[in-house]
mmCIF file of C-alpha atoms in Angstrom:
data_model
loop_
_atom_site.group_PDB
_atom_site.id
_atom_site.type_symbol
_atom_site.label_atom_id
_atom_site.label_comp_id
_atom_site.label_asym_id
_atom_site.label_seq_id
_atom_site.Cartn_x
_atom_site.Cartn_y
_atom_site.Cartn_z
ATOM 1 C CA MET I 9 92.971 88.553 35.047
ATOM 2 C CA GLU I 10 93.364 92.407 36.031
ATOM 3 C CA THR I 11 91.239 94.743 34.514
ATOM 4 C CA ALA I 12 92.163 97.787 32.443
ATOM 5 C CA THR I 13 92.610 100.956 33.969
ATOM 6 C CA ASP I 14 92.130 103.692 31.736
ATOM 7 C CA VAL I 15 94.602 104.064 28.939
ATOM 8 C CA THR I 16 92.579 107.231 27.251
ATOM 9 C CA ARG I 17 94.375 109.223 29.649
ATOM 10 C CA MET I 18 97.068 108.781 27.438
ATOM 11 C CA ARG I 19 97.857 111.602 24.728
ATOM 12 C CA LEU I 20 98.517 110.426 21.318
ATOM 13 C CA VAL I 21 101.081 112.874 20.139
ATOM 14 C CA GLY I 22 103.878 110.706 18.422
ATOM 15 C CA GLY I 23 102.504 110.427 15.467
ATOM 16 C CA ASN I 24 103.481 107.409 14.756
ATOM 17 C CA LEU I 25 101.677 103.928 16.189
ATOM 18 C CA ALA I 26 105.195 102.642 17.476
ATOM 19 C CA LEU I 27 106.161 106.485 18.841
ATOM 20 C CA ASP I 28 102.421 106.823 20.597
ATOM 21 C CA PHE I 29 103.471 102.938 22.188
ATOM 22 C CA VAL I 30 106.799 104.191 23.381
ATOM 23 C CA ASN I 31 104.919 107.031 25.025
ATOM 24 C CA SER I 32 102.586 104.756 27.102
ATOM 25 C CA ARG I 33 105.448 105.449 29.895
ATOM 26 C CA SER I 34 105.584 109.150 30.957
ATOM 27 C CA GLY I 35 108.240 111.433 32.689
ATOM 28 C CA PRO I 36 110.802 114.353 32.443
ATOM 29 C CA ALA I 37 112.946 114.943 29.327
ATOM 30 C CA GLY I 38 116.255 113.340 29.834
ATOM 31 C CA GLY I 39 114.844 110.992 32.903
ATOM 32 C CA ALA I 40 113.347 107.960 33.891
ATOM 33 C CA PRO I 41 109.869 107.006 33.388
ATOM 34 C CA ASP I 42 107.814 107.702 36.247
ATOM 35 C CA ASP I 43 104.091 106.815 35.322
ATOM 36 C CA ASP I 44 103.052 103.909 33.133
ATOM 37 C CA ALA I 45 99.864 103.568 31.680
ATOM 38 C CA LEU I 46 100.120 99.561 30.830
ATOM 39 C CA THR I 47 100.321 97.663 34.185
ATOM 40 C CA SER I 48 98.669 94.580 32.835
ATOM 41 C CA TYR I 49 97.539 92.926 29.465
ATOM 42 C CA ALA I 50 94.527 94.223 29.879
ATOM 43 C CA ASP I 51 95.691 97.334 29.718
ATOM 44 C CA VAL I 52 97.610 96.711 26.060
ATOM 45 C CA VAL I 53 94.259 95.300 24.728
ATOM 46 C CA ALA I 54 92.730 98.586 25.660
ATOM 47 C CA TRP I 55 95.653 100.526 24.162
ATOM 48 C CA GLY I 56 95.278 98.717 21.096
ATOM 49 C CA ARG I 57 91.621 99.231 20.962
ATOM 50 C CA TYR I 58 92.277 103.677 21.995
ATOM 51 C CA VAL I 59 94.456 103.792 18.879
ATOM 52 C CA GLY I 60 92.405 101.919 16.554
ATOM 53 C CA ASN I 61 95.009 98.938 16.610
ATOM 54 C CA LEU I 62 92.299 96.424 17.337
ATOM 55 C CA SER I 63 88.504 96.268 16.402
ATOM 56 C CA GLU I 64 85.906 95.929 19.111
ATOM 57 C CA ALA I 65 85.665 92.474 17.901
ATOM 58 C CA GLU I 66 89.134 91.380 18.440
ATOM 59 C CA ALA I 67 89.809 93.508 21.640
ATOM 60 C CA ALA I 68 86.609 91.159 22.585
ATOM 61 C CA ALA I 69 88.333 87.841 21.809
ATOM 62 C CA LEU I 70 91.424 89.159 23.345
ATOM 63 C CA ARG I 71 89.884 89.581 26.686
ATOM 64 C CA ARG I 72 88.331 86.261 26.334
ATOM 65 C CA LEU I 73 91.527 84.166 25.057
ATOM 66 C CA ALA I 74 92.966 86.055 28.191
ATOM 67 C CA ARG I 75 90.432 84.932 30.969
ATOM 68 C CA ASP I 76 91.001 81.375 29.671
ATOM 69 C CA ASP I 77 94.930 81.836 29.811
ATOM 70 C CA PRO I 78 95.841 83.990 32.561
ATOM 71 C CA ASP I 79 99.658 82.601 32.449
ATOM 72 C CA GLY I 80 99.945 82.978 29.002
ATOM 73 C CA ALA I 81 98.413 86.121 29.044
ATOM 74 C CA GLU I 82 101.033 87.299 31.419
ATOM 75 C CA ALA I 83 104.016 86.283 29.531
ATOM 76 C CA ALA I 84 102.802 87.999 26.404
ATOM 77 C CA PHE I 85 102.187 91.517 28.808
ATOM 78 C CA ARG I 86 106.342 90.751 29.911
ATOM 79 C CA HIS I 87 106.676 90.230 25.906
ATOM 80 C CA CYS I 88 104.773 93.686 25.156
ATOM 81 C CA LEU I 89 107.266 95.585 27.552
ATOM 82 C CA GLN I 90 110.078 93.992 26.332
ATOM 83 C CA VAL I 91 108.897 95.473 22.517
ATOM 84 C CA ARG I 92 108.452 98.514 24.348
ATOM 85 C CA GLU I 93 111.963 98.970 25.992
ATOM 86 C CA CYS I 94 113.283 97.986 22.527
ATOM 87 C CA LEU I 95 111.705 100.609 20.678
ATOM 88 C CA ASP I 96 112.760 102.821 23.263
ATOM 89 C CA ASP I 97 115.999 101.969 22.729
ATOM 90 C CA VAL I 98 116.020 102.521 19.129
ATOM 91 C CA PHE I 99 114.325 105.573 18.229
ATOM 92 C CA ARG I 100 115.417 107.290 21.310
ATOM 93 C CA GLU I 101 118.977 107.485 20.273
ATOM 94 C CA ILE I 102 117.652 108.460 16.735
ATOM 95 C CA ALA I 103 116.188 111.385 18.259
ATOM 96 C CA GLN I 104 119.139 112.235 19.419
ATOM 97 C CA GLY I 105 120.795 111.861 16.537
ATOM 98 C CA ARG I 106 122.938 108.728 17.379
ATOM 99 C CA ARG I 107 122.716 105.043 15.442
ATOM 100 C CA PRO I 108 120.718 102.547 17.518
ATOM 101 C CA SER I 109 123.009 99.681 18.882
ATOM 102 C CA ARG I 110 123.346 96.916 17.060
ATOM 103 C CA ARG I 111 121.761 94.813 20.017
ATOM 104 C CA ALA I 112 118.407 96.683 19.480
ATOM 105 C CA LEU I 113 117.699 96.800 16.037
ATOM 106 C CA ALA I 114 118.788 92.874 15.711
ATOM 107 C CA GLU I 115 116.002 92.511 18.578
ATOM 108 C CA LEU I 116 113.514 94.946 16.536
ATOM 109 C CA ARG I 117 114.088 92.711 13.376
ATOM 110 C CA ASP I 118 113.260 89.339 15.198
ATOM 111 C CA HIS I 119 110.034 90.908 16.236
ATOM 112 C CA GLU I 120 109.618 92.016 12.916
ATOM 113 C CA ARG I 121 109.909 88.496 11.674
ATOM 114 C CA ASP I 122 107.828 87.231 14.140
ATOM 115 C CA ALA I 123 105.270 89.886 13.092
ATOM 116 C CA LEU I 124 105.046 89.109 9.641
ATOM 117 C CA GLY I 125 104.955 85.457 10.666
ATOM 118 C CA SER I 126 101.849 85.640 11.713
ATOM 119 C CA ALA I 127 100.598 88.707 8.663
ATOM 120 C CA GLU I 128 98.572 87.944 5.390
ATOM 121 C CA LEU I 129 98.716 90.139 2.418
ATOM 122 C CA GLU I 130 95.537 92.035 1.825
ATOM 123 C CA PRO I 131 94.181 94.833 -0.536
ATOM 124 C CA GLY I 132 93.672 98.118 0.756
ATOM 125 C CA GLU I 133 90.090 99.993 0.166
ATOM 126 C CA ALA I 134 92.257 102.253 -1.727
ATOM 127 C CA GLY I 135 94.010 99.377 -4.163
ATOM 128 C CA PRO I 136 97.842 98.622 -2.444
ATOM 129 C CA TYR I 137 98.439 95.507 -0.908
ATOM 130 C CA GLY I 138 99.142 95.626 2.535
ATOM 131 C CA TRP I 139 99.790 93.603 5.671
ATOM 132 C CA SER I 140 96.528 92.502 7.685
ATOM 133 C CA TRP I 141 96.787 90.463 11.254
ATOM 134 C CA ARG I 142 92.800 90.249 11.143
ATOM 135 C CA ARG I 143 92.985 86.404 11.550
ATOM 136 C CA ASP I 144 96.084 86.312 13.858
ATOM 137 C CA ARG I 145 94.560 84.701 16.919
ATOM 138 C CA SER I 146 97.592 84.804 19.572
ATOM 139 C CA LEU I 147 97.833 86.995 22.544
ATOM 140 C CA LEU I 148 100.457 88.756 20.687
ATOM 141 C CA ARG I 149 97.997 90.128 18.058
ATOM 142 C CA PRO I 150 98.300 93.599 19.785
ATOM 143 C CA MET I 151 101.795 93.965 18.732
ATOM 144 C CA ARG I 152 102.146 93.239 15.374
ATOM 145 C CA PRO I 153 101.177 96.692 13.855
ATOM 146 C CA VAL I 154 103.057 98.701 16.296
ATOM 147 C CA VAL I 155 106.369 96.646 15.453
ATOM 148 C CA HIS I 156 105.875 96.585 11.713
ATOM 149 C CA ALA I 157 104.887 100.658 12.089
ATOM 150 C CA ALA I 158 108.588 100.444 13.687
ATOM 151 C CA VAL I 159 110.368 98.806 11.093
ATOM 152 C CA THR I 160 108.625 100.661 7.988
ATOM 153 C CA LEU I 161 109.500 104.052 10.217
ATOM 154 C CA LEU I 162 112.840 103.184 10.704
ATOM 155 C CA THR I 163 113.452 101.709 7.324
ATOM 156 C CA ALA I 164 111.632 104.852 4.905
ATOM 157 C CA GLY I 165 111.627 107.842 7.233
ATOM 158 C CA PRO I 166 111.619 110.401 7.798
ATOM 159 C CA LEU I 167 114.142 109.585 10.748
ATOM 160 C CA ASP I 168 115.382 113.323 10.955
ATOM 161 C CA ARG I 169 111.860 114.380 11.889
ATOM 162 C CA ILE I 170 111.850 111.902 15.214
ATOM 163 C CA LYS I 171 112.412 114.211 17.851
ATOM 164 C CA GLY I 172 111.929 114.252 21.991
ATOM 165 C CA CYS I 173 109.633 116.869 24.113
ATOM 166 C CA GLY I 174 112.071 119.579 25.664
ATOM 167 C CA THR I 175 109.692 119.315 28.401
ATOM 168 C CA CYS I 176 108.762 115.540 28.919
ATOM 169 C CA ARG I 177 110.204 111.878 27.781
ATOM 170 C CA PHE I 178 107.532 111.655 24.593
ATOM 171 C CA LEU I 179 109.028 111.309 21.593
ATOM 172 C CA PHE I 180 107.192 112.265 18.178
ATOM 173 C CA LEU I 181 107.359 113.110 14.579
ATOM 174 C CA ASP I 182 107.971 116.705 14.004
ATOM 175 C CA GLU I 183 105.681 117.463 11.024
ATOM 176 C CA SER I 184 105.891 121.070 10.994
ATOM 177 C CA ARG I 185 106.774 123.213 7.517
ATOM 178 C CA ASN I 186 110.452 124.581 9.125
ATOM 179 C CA ARG I 187 110.339 121.847 11.610
ATOM 180 C CA SER I 188 110.360 124.284 14.600
ATOM 181 C CA ARG I 189 108.343 121.366 16.881
ATOM 182 C CA ARG I 190 110.233 121.595 20.333
ATOM 183 C CA TRP I 191 107.349 119.828 22.361
ATOM 184 C CA CYS I 192 104.981 116.808 22.347
ATOM 185 C CA SER I 193 101.898 119.347 22.727
ATOM 186 C CA MET I 194 101.690 122.819 22.642
ATOM 187 C CA GLU I 195 98.591 121.992 25.181
ATOM 188 C CA ASP I 196 100.468 120.943 27.405
ATOM 189 C CA CYS I 197 104.226 121.052 27.474
ATOM 190 C CA GLY I 198 104.233 123.917 25.664
ATOM 191 C CA THR I 199 102.153 125.793 27.692
ATOM 192 C CA ALA I 200 103.746 124.492 30.970
ATOM 193 C CA GLU I 201 107.237 125.918 29.483
ATOM 194 C CA LYS I 202 105.922 128.871 28.320
ATOM 195 C CA ILE I 203 104.539 129.800 32.345
ATOM 196 C CA ARG I 204 108.139 128.499 33.730
ATOM 197 C CA ARG I 205 109.678 130.746 31.407
ATOM 198 C CA TYR I 206 107.069 133.848 32.500
ATOM 199 C CA VAL I 207 107.601 133.416 36.090
ATOM 200 C CA ALA I 208 111.260 132.930 36.301
ATOM 201 C CA ARG I 209 111.260 136.668 34.229
ATOM 202 C CA ARG I 210 109.412 137.852 36.404
ATOM 203 C CA ALA I 211 111.398 136.704 39.509
ATOM 204 C CA GLY I 212 113.941 137.362 38.081
ATOM 205 C CA ARG I 213 112.561 141.655 37.500
ATOM 206 C CA ALA I 214 111.767 140.883 41.458
#
């Protein structure tokens, strides 16, 4: 069983669990991914812990299960990558103002059916009931809330606030008041773009 890489190097800027999972691959805007934070099942578990998707007890139980069943863990890891590809297909199309393919939507529906088949309805802290996977002991446990977050975003929106960063391939929910956000993070991509423009202007004057 492989050990986890440092998934805390990931920037959580998506504003939604499903978008943050899509953003576990990075790269230039409009280009192919050139870096992946998830290289093993151990990384998926570490990511789930990092984003608060798993408790430490759940993560420890999954690590033990993966050690006992390495073939199952590898199959689960491949499934997680398939889920990520599906979510990427769906939400990248929406970010570009297009409709996702029927194939991608059907695949997401099937993932949601599997997720809810392992869920239980439990009361939340504030009263309303919600889906819970606390008793799910399968290796696919980390994906259940991710898939459900994706379907909730897709069916309840706001779809018109899903955008792609102007500098990198990250997706995010634009929660700014005037919907003017252009970068996944002003501290990273926003600053880099401003520096690039400043250097270009200086070079033009020279």
